[in-house]
Tab-separated table of C-alpha atoms in Angstrom:
chain	number	residue	atom	x	y	z
A	7	MET	CA	134.179	56.136	97.816
A	8	GLU	CA	135.034	54.295	94.606
A	9	GLN	CA	134.844	55.922	91.203
A	10	ARG	CA	131.908	53.765	90.080
A	11	THR	CA	129.866	54.495	93.211
A	12	TYR	CA	130.656	58.193	92.922
A	13	PHE	CA	129.541	58.310	89.295
A	14	ASN	CA	126.342	56.321	89.926
A	15	LYS	CA	125.310	58.720	92.672
A	16	LEU	CA	125.983	61.740	90.452
A	17	ARG	CA	124.052	60.127	87.601
A	18	SER	CA	121.066	59.467	89.852
A	19	LEU	CA	121.051	63.063	91.120
A	20	THR	CA	121.370	64.396	87.569
A	21	LYS	CA	118.357	62.375	86.414
A	22	GLN	CA	116.346	63.620	89.380
A	23	LYS	CA	117.366	67.180	88.549
A	24	ILE	CA	116.189	66.887	84.931
A	25	GLN	CA	112.928	65.280	86.067
A	26	VAL	CA	112.205	68.107	88.511
A	27	GLU	CA	113.076	70.698	85.823
A	28	HIS	CA	110.538	69.071	83.532
A	29	HIS	CA	107.987	69.023	86.355
A	30	VAL	CA	108.505	72.740	87.095
A	31	SER	CA	108.187	73.593	83.404
A	32	ASN	CA	104.898	71.693	83.167
A	33	ILE	CA	103.403	73.339	86.251
A	34	LYS	CA	104.421	76.828	85.119
A	35	SER	CA	102.861	76.224	81.720
A	36	TYR	CA	99.568	75.155	83.307
A	37	ILE	CA	99.595	78.214	85.577
A	38	TYR	CA	100.433	80.457	82.612
A	39	ASN	CA	97.447	79.047	80.679
A	40	ASN	CA	95.208	79.182	83.789
A	41	LYS	CA	94.379	75.483	83.541
A	42	ILE	CA	94.492	72.528	85.903
A	43	PRO	CA	96.161	69.208	84.968
A	44	ASN	CA	94.010	66.100	85.086
A	45	GLY	CA	95.752	64.764	88.187
A	46	LEU	CA	94.891	67.852	90.277
A	47	ASN	CA	91.450	68.631	88.884
A	48	ILE	CA	89.068	68.246	91.837
A	49	LYS	CA	85.658	66.918	90.774
A	50	LEU	CA	82.997	66.830	93.477
A	51	THR	CA	79.211	67.002	93.304
A	52	PRO	CA	77.197	68.713	96.060
A	53	GLN	CA	75.140	66.045	97.828
A	54	THR	CA	72.269	68.251	98.962
A	55	PRO	CA	68.549	67.798	98.356
A	56	GLY	CA	66.640	70.164	96.169
A	57	VAL	CA	67.233	71.780	92.823
A	58	LYS	CA	70.561	73.608	92.541
A	59	SER	CA	70.465	77.006	90.930
A	60	PHE	CA	72.825	78.024	88.159
A	61	ARG	CA	74.452	80.614	90.429
A	62	PHE	CA	75.121	77.994	93.113
A	63	LEU	CA	76.670	75.543	90.644
A	64	LYS	CA	78.816	78.290	89.156
A	65	ARG	CA	80.157	79.293	92.579
A	66	TRP	CA	80.732	75.616	93.402
A	67	ASP	CA	82.838	75.102	90.267
A	68	GLU	CA	84.793	78.308	90.928
A	69	THR	CA	85.586	77.140	94.462
A	70	LEU	CA	86.824	73.766	93.210
A	71	PHE	CA	88.945	75.464	90.559
A	72	ASN	CA	90.507	77.828	93.112
A	73	CYS	CA	91.329	74.913	95.416
A	74	SER	CA	92.940	72.997	92.557
A	75	PHE	CA	94.893	76.067	91.503
A	76	ARG	CA	96.230	76.587	95.039
A	77	LEU	CA	97.342	72.946	95.132
A	78	LEU	CA	99.126	73.538	91.834
A	79	GLN	CA	100.937	76.544	93.293
A	80	LEU	CA	101.895	74.547	96.381
A	81	LEU	CA	103.271	71.785	94.183
A	82	LEU	CA	105.323	74.332	92.247
A	83	SER	CA	106.843	75.718	95.447
A	84	PHE	CA	107.789	72.238	96.634
A	85	SER	CA	109.277	71.341	93.234
A	86	ILE	CA	111.435	74.479	93.258
A	87	TYR	CA	112.622	73.627	96.775
A	88	SER	CA	113.467	70.051	95.689
A	89	TYR	CA	115.357	71.353	92.667
A	90	LYS	CA	117.489	73.602	94.853
A	91	GLN	CA	118.286	70.736	97.221
A	92	ILE	CA	119.288	68.390	94.387
A	93	ASN	CA	121.356	71.050	92.634
A	94	SER	CA	123.140	71.856	95.895
A	95	GLY	CA	123.954	68.164	96.403
A	96	ILE	CA	125.395	67.864	92.877
A	97	ASN	CA	127.571	70.957	93.298
A	98	GLU	CA	128.838	69.711	96.647
A	99	MET	CA	129.823	66.327	95.202
A	100	LEU	CA	131.537	67.932	92.199
A	101	SER	CA	133.499	70.331	94.410
A	102	THR	CA	134.719	67.592	96.786
A	103	PRO	CA	135.584	64.490	94.711
A	104	PRO	CA	137.268	61.461	96.331
A	105	MET	CA	141.044	61.391	96.551
A	106	SER	CA	141.233	58.378	94.215
A	107	ILE	CA	139.716	60.315	91.288
A	108	THR	CA	142.178	62.271	89.145
A	109	ASN	CA	141.507	65.382	87.090
A	110	GLY	CA	141.266	63.318	83.901
A	111	ASP	CA	138.691	61.015	85.483
A	112	MET	CA	136.736	64.042	86.683
A	113	ASP	CA	136.618	65.528	83.180
A	114	LEU	CA	135.342	62.214	81.818
A	115	ILE	CA	132.647	62.020	84.507
A	116	LYS	CA	131.465	65.569	83.743
A	117	LYS	CA	131.294	64.768	80.022
A	118	ARG	CA	129.189	61.654	80.630
A	119	LEU	CA	126.898	63.589	82.972
A	120	SER	CA	126.463	66.278	80.311
A	121	ASP	CA	125.456	63.621	77.741
A	122	ILE	CA	122.976	62.087	80.189
A	123	GLU	CA	121.485	65.507	80.903
A	124	ARG	CA	121.097	66.274	77.198
A	125	ILE	CA	119.437	62.923	76.394
A	126	GLU	CA	117.071	63.047	79.378
A	127	SER	CA	116.082	66.639	78.598
A	128	GLN	CA	115.259	65.740	75.002
A	129	ASN	CA	113.123	62.775	76.090
A	130	TYR	CA	111.171	64.871	78.594
A	131	LYS	CA	110.731	67.640	76.039
A	132	THR	CA	109.115	65.210	73.600
A	133	LYS	CA	106.728	63.997	76.313
A	134	GLN	CA	105.919	67.580	77.215
A	135	GLN	CA	105.047	68.527	73.640
A	136	ASN	CA	102.686	65.564	73.336
A	137	LYS	CA	101.045	66.407	76.653
A	138	PHE	CA	100.556	70.073	75.771
A	139	ALA	CA	99.139	69.146	72.368
A	140	ARG	CA	96.637	66.852	74.102
A	141	ASP	CA	95.525	69.510	76.620
A	142	GLY	CA	95.756	72.449	74.190
A	143	LEU	CA	98.369	74.410	76.151
A	144	LYS	CA	100.942	76.962	75.152
A	145	GLN	CA	104.391	76.406	76.581
A	146	PHE	CA	105.644	78.925	79.114
A	147	SER	CA	107.996	80.983	76.925
A	148	ASN	CA	110.021	82.647	79.709
A	149	PHE	CA	111.032	79.380	81.381
A	150	ASP	CA	114.734	79.134	82.141
A	151	THR	CA	116.389	76.605	84.424
A	152	ASN	CA	118.706	79.293	85.793
A	153	ASN	CA	115.728	81.263	87.083
A	154	ILE	CA	114.630	78.380	89.306
A	155	LEU	CA	117.493	79.010	91.716
A	156	LYS	CA	116.599	82.713	91.941
A	157	GLU	CA	112.961	82.161	92.865
A	158	SER	CA	112.240	82.377	96.573
A	159	LYS	CA	108.479	82.910	96.886
A	160	LEU	CA	105.589	82.181	94.615
A	161	LYS	CA	103.204	84.728	96.105
A	162	GLN	CA	103.185	88.217	94.736
A	163	PRO	CA	104.334	90.975	97.075
A	164	ARG	CA	101.572	92.621	99.074
A	165	LYS	CA	100.345	95.806	97.459
A	166	ARG	CA	100.603	98.656	99.913
A	167	ARG	CA	97.812	101.185	99.872
A	168	PHE	CA	100.152	103.881	101.120
A	169	LYS	CA	103.846	104.322	100.574
A	170	LYS	CA	106.052	102.881	103.244
A	171	ARG	CA	107.487	105.639	105.386
A	172	THR	CA	111.207	105.583	105.865
A	173	ARG	CA	112.970	107.586	108.521
A	174	PRO	CA	116.030	109.390	107.115
A	175	ALA	CA	119.337	108.627	108.748
A	176	GLU	CA	120.233	111.294	111.262
A	177	ASN	CA	123.818	112.523	111.331
A	178	ASN	CA	125.558	112.748	114.677
A	179	LEU	CA	126.184	116.498	115.103
A	180	VAL	CA	127.045	116.440	118.805
A	181	VAL	CA	130.536	117.671	119.727
A	182	ASN	CA	131.267	117.159	123.409
A	183	LEU	CA	133.615	119.902	124.679
A	184	SER	CA	133.126	119.161	128.367
A	185	SER	CA	135.016	116.724	130.550
A	186	THR	CA	131.842	114.744	131.276
A	187	GLU	CA	131.200	111.850	128.952
A	188	LEU	CA	127.743	111.564	127.452
A	189	THR	CA	125.791	108.354	127.285
A	190	ASN	CA	124.473	106.972	124.017
A	191	SER	CA	120.914	108.026	124.838
A	192	GLU	CA	122.054	111.576	125.669
A	193	GLU	CA	124.028	111.874	122.421
A	194	LYS	CA	121.082	110.512	120.471
A	195	LEU	CA	118.723	113.028	122.071
A	196	LEU	CA	121.055	115.976	121.418
A	197	SER	CA	121.690	114.842	117.857
A	198	ARG	CA	117.970	114.591	117.191
A	199	GLY	CA	117.492	118.139	118.443
A	200	LEU	CA	120.327	119.490	116.314
A	201	ASN	CA	118.934	117.803	113.216
A	202	PHE	CA	115.944	120.155	113.390
A	203	CYS	CA	118.250	123.086	112.631
A	204	PRO	CA	118.469	124.020	108.933
A	205	ILE	CA	121.720	122.942	107.299
A	206	PRO	CA	122.960	125.217	105.823
A	207	ALA	CA	121.253	127.998	107.793
A	208	ASN	CA	119.357	129.621	104.923
A	209	ILE	CA	116.726	132.017	106.285
A	210	ASN	CA	114.300	134.038	104.199
A	211	ASN	CA	114.543	137.466	105.835
A	212	LEU	CA	111.434	138.812	104.108
A	213	GLN	CA	109.309	135.871	105.251
A	214	LEU	CA	110.778	136.130	108.747
A	215	GLU	CA	109.843	139.815	109.011
A	216	THR	CA	106.329	139.066	107.766
A	217	ASP	CA	105.833	136.326	110.348
A	218	VAL	CA	107.138	138.544	113.163
A	219	ASP	CA	104.830	141.398	112.131
A	220	GLN	CA	101.808	139.094	112.061
A	221	PHE	CA	102.645	137.694	115.487
A	222	ALA	CA	103.164	141.212	116.924
A	223	ARG	CA	99.835	142.311	115.441
A	224	ARG	CA	98.056	139.436	117.160
A	225	LEU	CA	99.608	140.428	120.484
A	226	ARG	CA	98.562	144.075	120.032
A	227	LEU	CA	94.995	143.075	119.157
A	228	LYS	CA	94.809	140.784	122.155
A	229	GLU	CA	96.056	143.546	124.461
A	230	HIS	CA	93.649	146.068	122.913
A	231	PHE	CA	90.549	143.917	123.391
A	232	ASN	CA	91.680	143.021	126.892
A	233	ARG	CA	91.802	146.748	127.788
A	234	GLN	CA	88.378	147.299	126.236
A	235	HIS	CA	86.970	144.463	128.321
A	236	LYS	CA	88.377	145.893	131.560
A	237	LYS	CA	87.081	149.347	130.670
A	238	THR	CA	83.578	147.981	130.096
A	239	LEU	CA	83.615	146.211	133.452
A	240	GLN	CA	84.752	149.346	135.272
A	241	GLU	CA	81.961	151.421	133.709
A	242	ALA	CA	79.453	148.820	134.877
A	243	GLY	CA	80.842	148.966	138.402
A	244	MET	CA	82.257	145.442	138.281
A	245	ASN	CA	85.665	144.080	139.062
A	246	ASP	CA	87.664	141.357	137.311
A	247	SER	CA	88.076	139.518	140.601
A	248	GLU	CA	84.369	138.720	140.593
A	249	TYR	CA	84.879	136.533	137.524
A	250	GLU	CA	87.980	134.781	138.782
A	251	SER	CA	87.172	131.314	140.099
A	252	ASP	CA	88.811	129.780	143.114
A	253	LYS	CA	90.574	126.527	142.202
A	254	GLU	CA	89.904	124.995	145.623
A	255	ASP	CA	86.203	125.877	145.504
A	256	LYS	CA	84.244	122.761	144.469
A	257	CYS	CA	80.806	124.302	144.884
A	258	ILE	CA	78.544	124.100	141.842
A	259	PRO	CA	76.184	127.141	141.739
A	260	ARG	CA	72.490	126.725	141.069
A	261	PHE	CA	71.205	128.950	138.309
A	262	LYS	CA	67.804	130.568	138.813
A	263	LYS	CA	65.398	130.891	135.958
A	264	GLU	CA	64.530	134.397	134.951
A	265	LYS	CA	60.870	135.381	135.052
A	266	ARG	CA	61.158	137.041	131.664
A	267	MET	CA	62.309	133.804	130.052
A	268	GLU	CA	59.555	131.835	131.793
A	269	SER	CA	56.894	134.269	130.594
A	270	THR	CA	58.273	134.059	127.077
A	271	LYS	CA	58.069	130.293	127.067
A	272	GLU	CA	54.521	130.379	128.309
């Protein structure tokens, strides 16, 4: 590739880069001011018979505005993607110049490209100021060309109603002292079981004694009421075996109505 052809290609890419930068700045300013440029402002009239209510016309205009705004956001995403592609092409050409171009020639090319970039940026800035004055817009103050390369998505991150649960990393506490090798699944299972143990083993003795006493009290109460139940059955001349059901017995007994209950209902 000759020096002239190489420079012309770099100059063309540089002009495209400045044009896309200007385009991104314009779109961001319109989004910041919540307005639609004339080229993307959708104007349609509902062709339906009858008198349209004010509420219907208001919802119609809001729908058109939302559609135009989404097109504006789509155009911004595409412009950012184009800027990244052009900037990548320029960097690739600057990093791999032809063999016929010396270091002195390369410095001269970079200087001329810098002058072209400065002049083109000033021209686009003047056009932008006139356009914003016509549409009554405020320029997007936080615009920086370096931030274009850092932007990946236009949409805001989804707001989670609940915090995302993260599982803590489990340490491998398994020490195999046997001659048999453990598989990965076996080590994982043993490690998960050992992670339940408190590390370090701090135990509240007072709380432990309280819990043991409460559990022992429940057992004593259960045994006491069980003895009382058996004693009551023995006094009535009944046996516990009469209330034990046979698992293999599938017979469903038929309950007879008591005469006393029937007379009460009557």
